Coordinates of C-alpha atoms and ligand atoms in Angstrom, one line a residue:
M1 CA 0.0 0.0 0.0
I2 CA 1.1 3.5 -0.8
T3 CA 1.1 7.0 0.8
A4 CA 1.2 9.7 -1.8
Y5 CA 3.0 13.0 -1.2
I6 CA 1.8 15.8 -3.4
S7 CA 3.6 19.1 -3.7
H8 CA 4.7 21.6 -6.4
V9 CA 7.7 23.9 -6.3
D10 CA 5.7 26.7 -7.7
C11 CA 3.7 26.9 -4.4
E12 CA 6.9 28.6 -3.1
L13 CA 6.5 31.5 -5.6
H14 CA 3.5 32.8 -3.6
E15 CA 4.8 35.0 -0.8
M16 CA 3.3 37.8 1.3
G17 CA 6.4 39.8 2.4
A18 CA 9.6 39.0 4.2
S19 CA 8.2 39.0 7.7
H20 CA 5.0 37.1 7.0
P21 CA 4.8 33.8 8.9
E22 CA 3.1 32.0 6.1
S23 CA 6.3 31.8 4.0
P24 CA 7.7 29.7 1.2
Q25 CA 10.3 28.4 3.7
R26 CA 7.5 26.4 5.3
L27 CA 7.4 23.9 2.4
Q28 CA 11.2 23.9 2.3
A29 CA 11.3 22.9 6.0
I30 CA 8.9 20.0 5.4
T31 CA 10.8 18.7 2.4
A32 CA 14.2 19.0 4.1
Q33 CA 12.9 17.1 7.2
L34 CA 11.4 14.4 5.1
G35 CA 14.6 14.1 3.1
A36 CA 16.9 14.0 6.2
S37 CA 14.7 11.4 7.9
G38 CA 14.6 9.1 4.9
L39 CA 10.8 9.2 4.9
L40 CA 10.6 10.9 1.4
E41 CA 11.9 7.7 -0.2
Q42 CA 9.0 5.7 1.2
L43 CA 6.4 8.1 -0.3
D44 CA 4.9 8.2 -3.8
C45 CA 5.8 11.7 -4.8
L46 CA 3.4 13.3 -7.2
T47 CA 3.2 16.7 -9.0
P48 CA -0.2 18.3 -9.4
T49 CA -1.5 20.4 -12.3
A50 CA -3.3 23.7 -11.6
A51 CA -7.0 23.4 -10.9
I52 CA -9.1 25.0 -13.7
R53 CA -11.9 27.5 -13.1
D54 CA -14.7 24.8 -13.2
Q55 CA -12.9 22.9 -10.5
L56 CA -12.5 25.9 -8.2
A57 CA -16.2 26.5 -8.8
L58 CA -16.9 23.2 -7.0
A59 CA -16.8 25.3 -3.7
H60 CA -16.7 29.0 -4.8
P61 CA -18.9 31.2 -7.0
G62 CA -17.5 32.2 -10.4
S63 CA -17.6 35.9 -9.4
Y64 CA -15.3 35.2 -6.4
I65 CA -12.8 33.2 -8.5
H66 CA -12.7 36.1 -10.9
E67 CA -12.2 38.5 -8.0
I68 CA -9.2 36.6 -6.7
E69 CA -7.6 36.4 -10.2
A70 CA -8.2 40.2 -10.7
L71 CA -6.6 40.9 -7.3
C72 CA -3.4 39.2 -8.4
P73 CA -1.0 42.1 -9.1
R74 CA 1.5 42.5 -12.0
Q75 CA 4.1 43.5 -9.3
G76 CA 4.2 44.1 -5.6
Y77 CA 1.2 43.0 -3.4
N78 CA -2.5 43.4 -3.2
Y79 CA -4.4 42.5 -0.1
A80 CA -7.5 40.3 0.2
D81 CA -7.7 41.0 3.9
P82 CA -5.1 42.6 6.3
D83 CA -3.4 39.3 6.8
T84 CA -3.7 37.9 3.3
A85 CA -1.6 39.3 0.4
L86 CA -1.3 38.3 -3.2
N87 CA 1.8 38.6 -5.3
P88 CA 2.0 38.0 -9.1
H89 CA 2.3 34.2 -8.5
S90 CA -0.5 33.8 -5.9
F91 CA -3.4 32.8 -8.2
H92 CA -1.2 30.2 -9.9
A93 CA 0.0 28.8 -6.5
A94 CA -3.5 28.7 -5.2
R95 CA -4.6 26.8 -8.3
L96 CA -1.8 24.3 -7.7
A97 CA -2.8 23.9 -4.1
A98 CA -6.3 23.1 -5.2
G99 CA -5.1 20.9 -8.0
A100 CA -3.0 18.9 -5.5
V101 CA -6.0 18.1 -3.3
L102 CA -8.1 17.1 -6.4
L103 CA -5.3 14.8 -7.6
G104 CA -4.9 13.3 -4.1
T105 CA -8.6 12.8 -3.7
Q106 CA -8.8 11.1 -7.1
R107 CA -5.8 8.8 -6.3
V108 CA -7.2 7.8 -2.9
V109 CA -10.8 7.2 -4.2
S110 CA -9.4 5.1 -7.2
G111 CA -7.3 3.0 -4.8
S112 CA -4.0 3.8 -6.5
C113 CA -2.8 5.0 -3.1
H114 CA -4.1 4.3 0.4
N115 CA -3.8 7.8 1.7
A116 CA -2.2 11.1 0.6
F117 CA -0.7 14.3 2.0
C118 CA -0.7 17.5 0.1
A119 CA 2.2 19.8 1.1
V120 CA 0.9 23.0 -0.4
R121 CA 0.3 26.7 0.1
P122 CA -1.6 28.9 0.3
P123 CA -3.6 27.0 2.9
G124 CA -7.4 26.9 2.7
H125 CA -9.5 26.3 5.8
H126 CA -10.2 30.0 6.5
A127 CA -11.5 30.6 3.0
E128 CA -15.3 30.8 3.1
H129 CA -17.6 30.3 0.1
A130 CA -17.0 33.8 -1.2
S131 CA -14.3 35.4 0.9
A132 CA -10.6 35.1 1.4
M133 CA -9.2 35.5 4.9
G134 CA -6.4 34.2 7.2
F135 CA -3.7 33.5 4.6
C136 CA -6.3 31.5 2.6
L137 CA -7.7 32.1 -0.9
F138 CA -9.5 28.9 -2.0
N139 CA -10.7 26.3 0.4
N140 CA -8.5 23.4 -0.8
I141 CA -10.1 20.7 1.3
A142 CA -13.6 21.7 0.4
L143 CA -12.8 21.3 -3.3
G144 CA -11.6 17.7 -2.6
V145 CA -14.7 16.9 -0.6
E146 CA -17.1 18.4 -3.3
W147 CA -15.3 16.5 -6.0
A148 CA -15.5 13.2 -4.2
L149 CA -19.2 13.7 -3.4
Q150 CA -20.1 14.8 -6.9
Q151 CA -17.9 12.6 -9.1
T152 CA -17.4 9.4 -7.2
A153 CA -19.4 6.8 -5.2
V154 CA -18.3 8.5 -2.0
E155 CA -21.6 9.6 -0.2
R156 CA -20.5 10.6 3.3
V157 CA -17.3 12.3 4.4
A158 CA -15.7 13.7 7.5
V159 CA -13.4 16.7 7.6
L160 CA -11.1 16.6 10.7
D161 CA -9.3 19.8 11.5
F162 CA -6.7 20.0 14.2
D163 CA -5.1 23.3 13.2
V164 CA -4.9 25.7 16.2
H165 CA -7.4 28.0 14.5
H166 CA -11.0 27.1 13.9
G167 CA -11.8 26.0 10.4
N168 CA -14.4 28.6 9.8
G169 CA -14.3 28.4 6.0
T170 CA -14.9 24.7 5.9
V171 CA -17.8 25.2 8.4
D172 CA -19.2 28.0 6.2
I173 CA -19.2 25.8 3.1
F174 CA -20.6 22.7 4.7
K175 CA -22.8 24.0 7.6
D176 CA -26.0 22.9 5.9
R177 CA -24.7 19.7 4.3
P178 CA -25.5 16.8 6.6
E179 CA -23.5 14.4 4.5
V180 CA -20.3 16.2 5.5
L181 CA -19.2 15.9 9.2
V182 CA -16.8 18.7 10.2
C183 CA -14.9 18.3 13.5
S184 CA -12.5 21.2 14.4
S185 CA -10.3 21.5 17.5
F186 CA -9.0 25.0 18.1
Q187 CA -7.8 27.5 20.7
Y188 CA -10.7 29.4 22.1
P189 CA -11.3 32.3 22.3
F190 CA -9.0 33.0 19.4
Y191 CA -8.9 34.0 15.7
P192 CA -10.9 33.7 13.4
F193 CA -13.8 34.7 15.7
R194 CA -16.3 33.3 13.2
Y195 CA -18.7 30.3 13.3
Q196 CA -17.1 29.1 16.5
D197 CA -20.5 28.8 18.2
I198 CA -22.7 27.7 15.3
Q199 CA -25.0 24.8 16.2
R200 CA -25.5 22.1 13.6
P201 CA -25.8 18.3 13.9
N202 CA -22.9 17.9 11.5
I203 CA -20.6 20.4 13.1
V204 CA -18.5 19.4 16.1
H205 CA -16.5 22.1 17.9
T206 CA -13.7 21.2 20.3
P207 CA -12.7 24.5 21.8
L208 CA -9.5 24.4 23.9
P209 CA -8.3 27.1 26.3
A210 CA -4.8 28.6 25.7
G211 CA -2.2 26.5 27.4
T212 CA -4.0 23.1 26.7
A213 CA -1.3 20.4 26.5
S214 CA -1.1 16.8 25.3
S215 CA -3.3 14.8 27.7
A216 CA -6.2 17.3 27.8
F217 CA -6.1 17.6 24.0
R218 CA -6.2 13.8 23.6
Q219 CA -9.1 13.5 26.0
A220 CA -11.1 16.2 24.2
I221 CA -10.6 14.6 20.8
E222 CA -11.6 11.2 22.0
R223 CA -14.6 12.6 23.8
D224 CA -15.9 14.7 20.9
W225 CA -14.6 13.2 17.6
L226 CA -14.9 9.4 18.1
P227 CA -18.6 9.3 18.9
A228 CA -19.3 11.7 16.0
L229 CA -17.3 9.5 13.6
A230 CA -19.1 6.4 14.9
R231 CA -22.5 8.0 14.2
H232 CA -21.5 9.5 10.8
R233 CA -19.6 6.4 9.4
P234 CA -17.8 8.4 6.6
D235 CA -16.8 6.7 3.3
M236 CA -13.7 8.9 3.3
I237 CA -11.8 11.1 5.8
F238 CA -10.2 14.5 5.0
I239 CA -7.7 16.1 7.3
S240 CA -7.0 19.8 7.6
A241 CA -3.5 19.2 9.0
G242 CA -2.4 22.4 10.7
F243 CA 0.6 22.1 12.9
D244 CA 0.4 25.4 14.7
A245 CA -1.0 23.9 17.9
H246 CA 2.6 22.9 18.6
R247 CA 4.1 24.4 21.8
D248 CA 6.8 26.1 19.8
D249 CA 4.5 27.8 17.3
P250 CA 4.6 31.6 17.4
L251 CA 1.0 32.1 16.4
G252 CA -0.9 29.9 18.9
Q253 CA -0.8 29.2 22.6
L254 CA -1.6 25.5 22.7
Q255 CA 1.1 23.2 24.0
L256 CA 1.1 20.1 21.8
D257 CA 4.2 18.1 21.1
T258 CA 5.3 16.5 17.8
E259 CA 4.2 13.1 19.2
D260 CA 0.6 14.4 19.5
F261 CA 0.4 14.8 15.7
H262 CA 1.5 11.2 15.3
W263 CA -1.1 10.2 17.9
I264 CA -4.0 12.0 16.3
T265 CA -3.1 10.8 12.8
G266 CA -3.0 7.3 14.1
L267 CA -6.4 7.7 15.7
I268 CA -7.8 9.0 12.4
G269 CA -6.1 6.1 10.6
E270 CA -8.0 3.7 12.9
A271 CA -11.3 5.4 12.2
A272 CA -10.6 5.4 8.4
S273 CA -9.8 1.7 8.6
R274 CA -13.0 1.0 10.5
Y275 CA -15.4 3.1 8.4
A276 CA -13.8 4.3 5.2
G277 CA -11.7 1.5 3.7
G278 CA -8.6 3.4 5.0
R279 CA -9.2 6.4 2.6
I280 CA -7.6 9.6 3.9
L281 CA -6.7 12.8 2.1
S282 CA -4.7 15.2 4.2
V283 CA -3.8 18.8 3.3
L284 CA -1.4 21.2 5.0
E285 CA -3.0 24.2 6.8
G286 CA -0.9 26.1 9.4
G287 CA 2.4 25.6 11.2
Y288 CA 4.8 28.5 11.6
N289 CA 7.8 27.4 13.6
L290 CA 9.9 25.9 10.8
P291 CA 11.7 23.1 12.8
A292 CA 8.5 22.2 14.7
L293 CA 6.6 22.2 11.4
G294 CA 9.1 19.9 9.7
R295 CA 9.1 17.4 12.6
S296 CA 5.3 17.5 13.0
A297 CA 4.7 16.9 9.3
E298 CA 7.2 14.0 9.5
A299 CA 5.3 12.5 12.5
H300 CA 2.0 13.0 10.6
L301 CA 3.4 11.2 7.5
R302 CA 4.9 8.4 9.5
A303 CA 1.5 7.7 11.0
L304 CA -0.1 7.8 7.5
L305 CA 2.4 5.2 6.4
E306 CA 1.7 3.1 9.4
A307 CA -2.1 3.3 8.9
H308 CA -1.8 0.8 6.1
Ligands
ZN1 ZN1 -3.8 27.9 11.9

C-alpha cells in the first residue's frame, strides 16, 4: 500500500512579504525534514497540475474566482484582507494547491494510493464560500470533498481539522450539508472569531483554552470526535492538517508536542480503517515554527504510512 506526497515547487512562488509567517520556507522545511529522515523515499511523490476554473467552482462562486484572479498584481502586493496578500504568482500557486487536493482525492478514491498528504500553500481552511481570509484564498479541502461527493461513489465524508485555528471556511461551506461531518479543534477564544458557536448536527466544535497540553487535548478529541465518527460512518476522511497547535508555534498558545500529531493521525487512521476503507486525504494548513513544522509533518506522514 502507498502513501502519496503531493507538492509543487511553484507553491513557493507565492509570498506575502519578508516578515510574513506563512512563508515559502514552510514547504522547504517540510521537504528538508522528510529528506533527512529518509521518509521521502518511502512516499509516492506526485506533482499536481493547476486546478481549472470549473474545479474551483466546486466550492466557490465564479464571481469570487474572478475577483481573486483580478486581485493578483502584476508587481508588488494586493491585499485580500489585512493578513492575506497576493503577489504576481499567488493565483497560480492557489490553483496548484487546489489541484494537489483534487489529484490526491482522485488517487485515494481510485485506490491507486491508500492515503495522501498535500504539502501545499496557500492554505485553505479559513477561505469561506465567497471570501478570502487568514492567509487562505480557496478552500482546498472543500474542493476535494465536493469533487469526491459529486464525481465518485463517496456519499458521506468527515473533515477533521486539528489546526490551532477554527476551520471557519470549511464550516461556512458545509454547515447545511448533513453528508459532511466537520470536526474542528481550536484554541478558544481566538482568531478567526467566526462560526465558533454555530450549532448544527454535522458540526463538532472542540474549543481548547490557551495552554492546553497533550493529555487534555487527547481526552477532548476522544470525547468529541470518536462518537461523531461512529455516528456518521464516513466513506472517506479528509484532514485539515495544521501544525500550529505545537508548543513552539509563534501564532498559537496551545502546548502540543510533535508526538501528538503522530497520535491524532494514528487515531484518524484507525477510524478510516473502520469506516472508510482506509481512505484519507490530508492537506497542510498552518504551522509557523519551521523546525517544529518539519518534525510535526514527519510525524503525521509516519502515522499515515503506518495506517496501512
Ligand atoms: Zn492555523
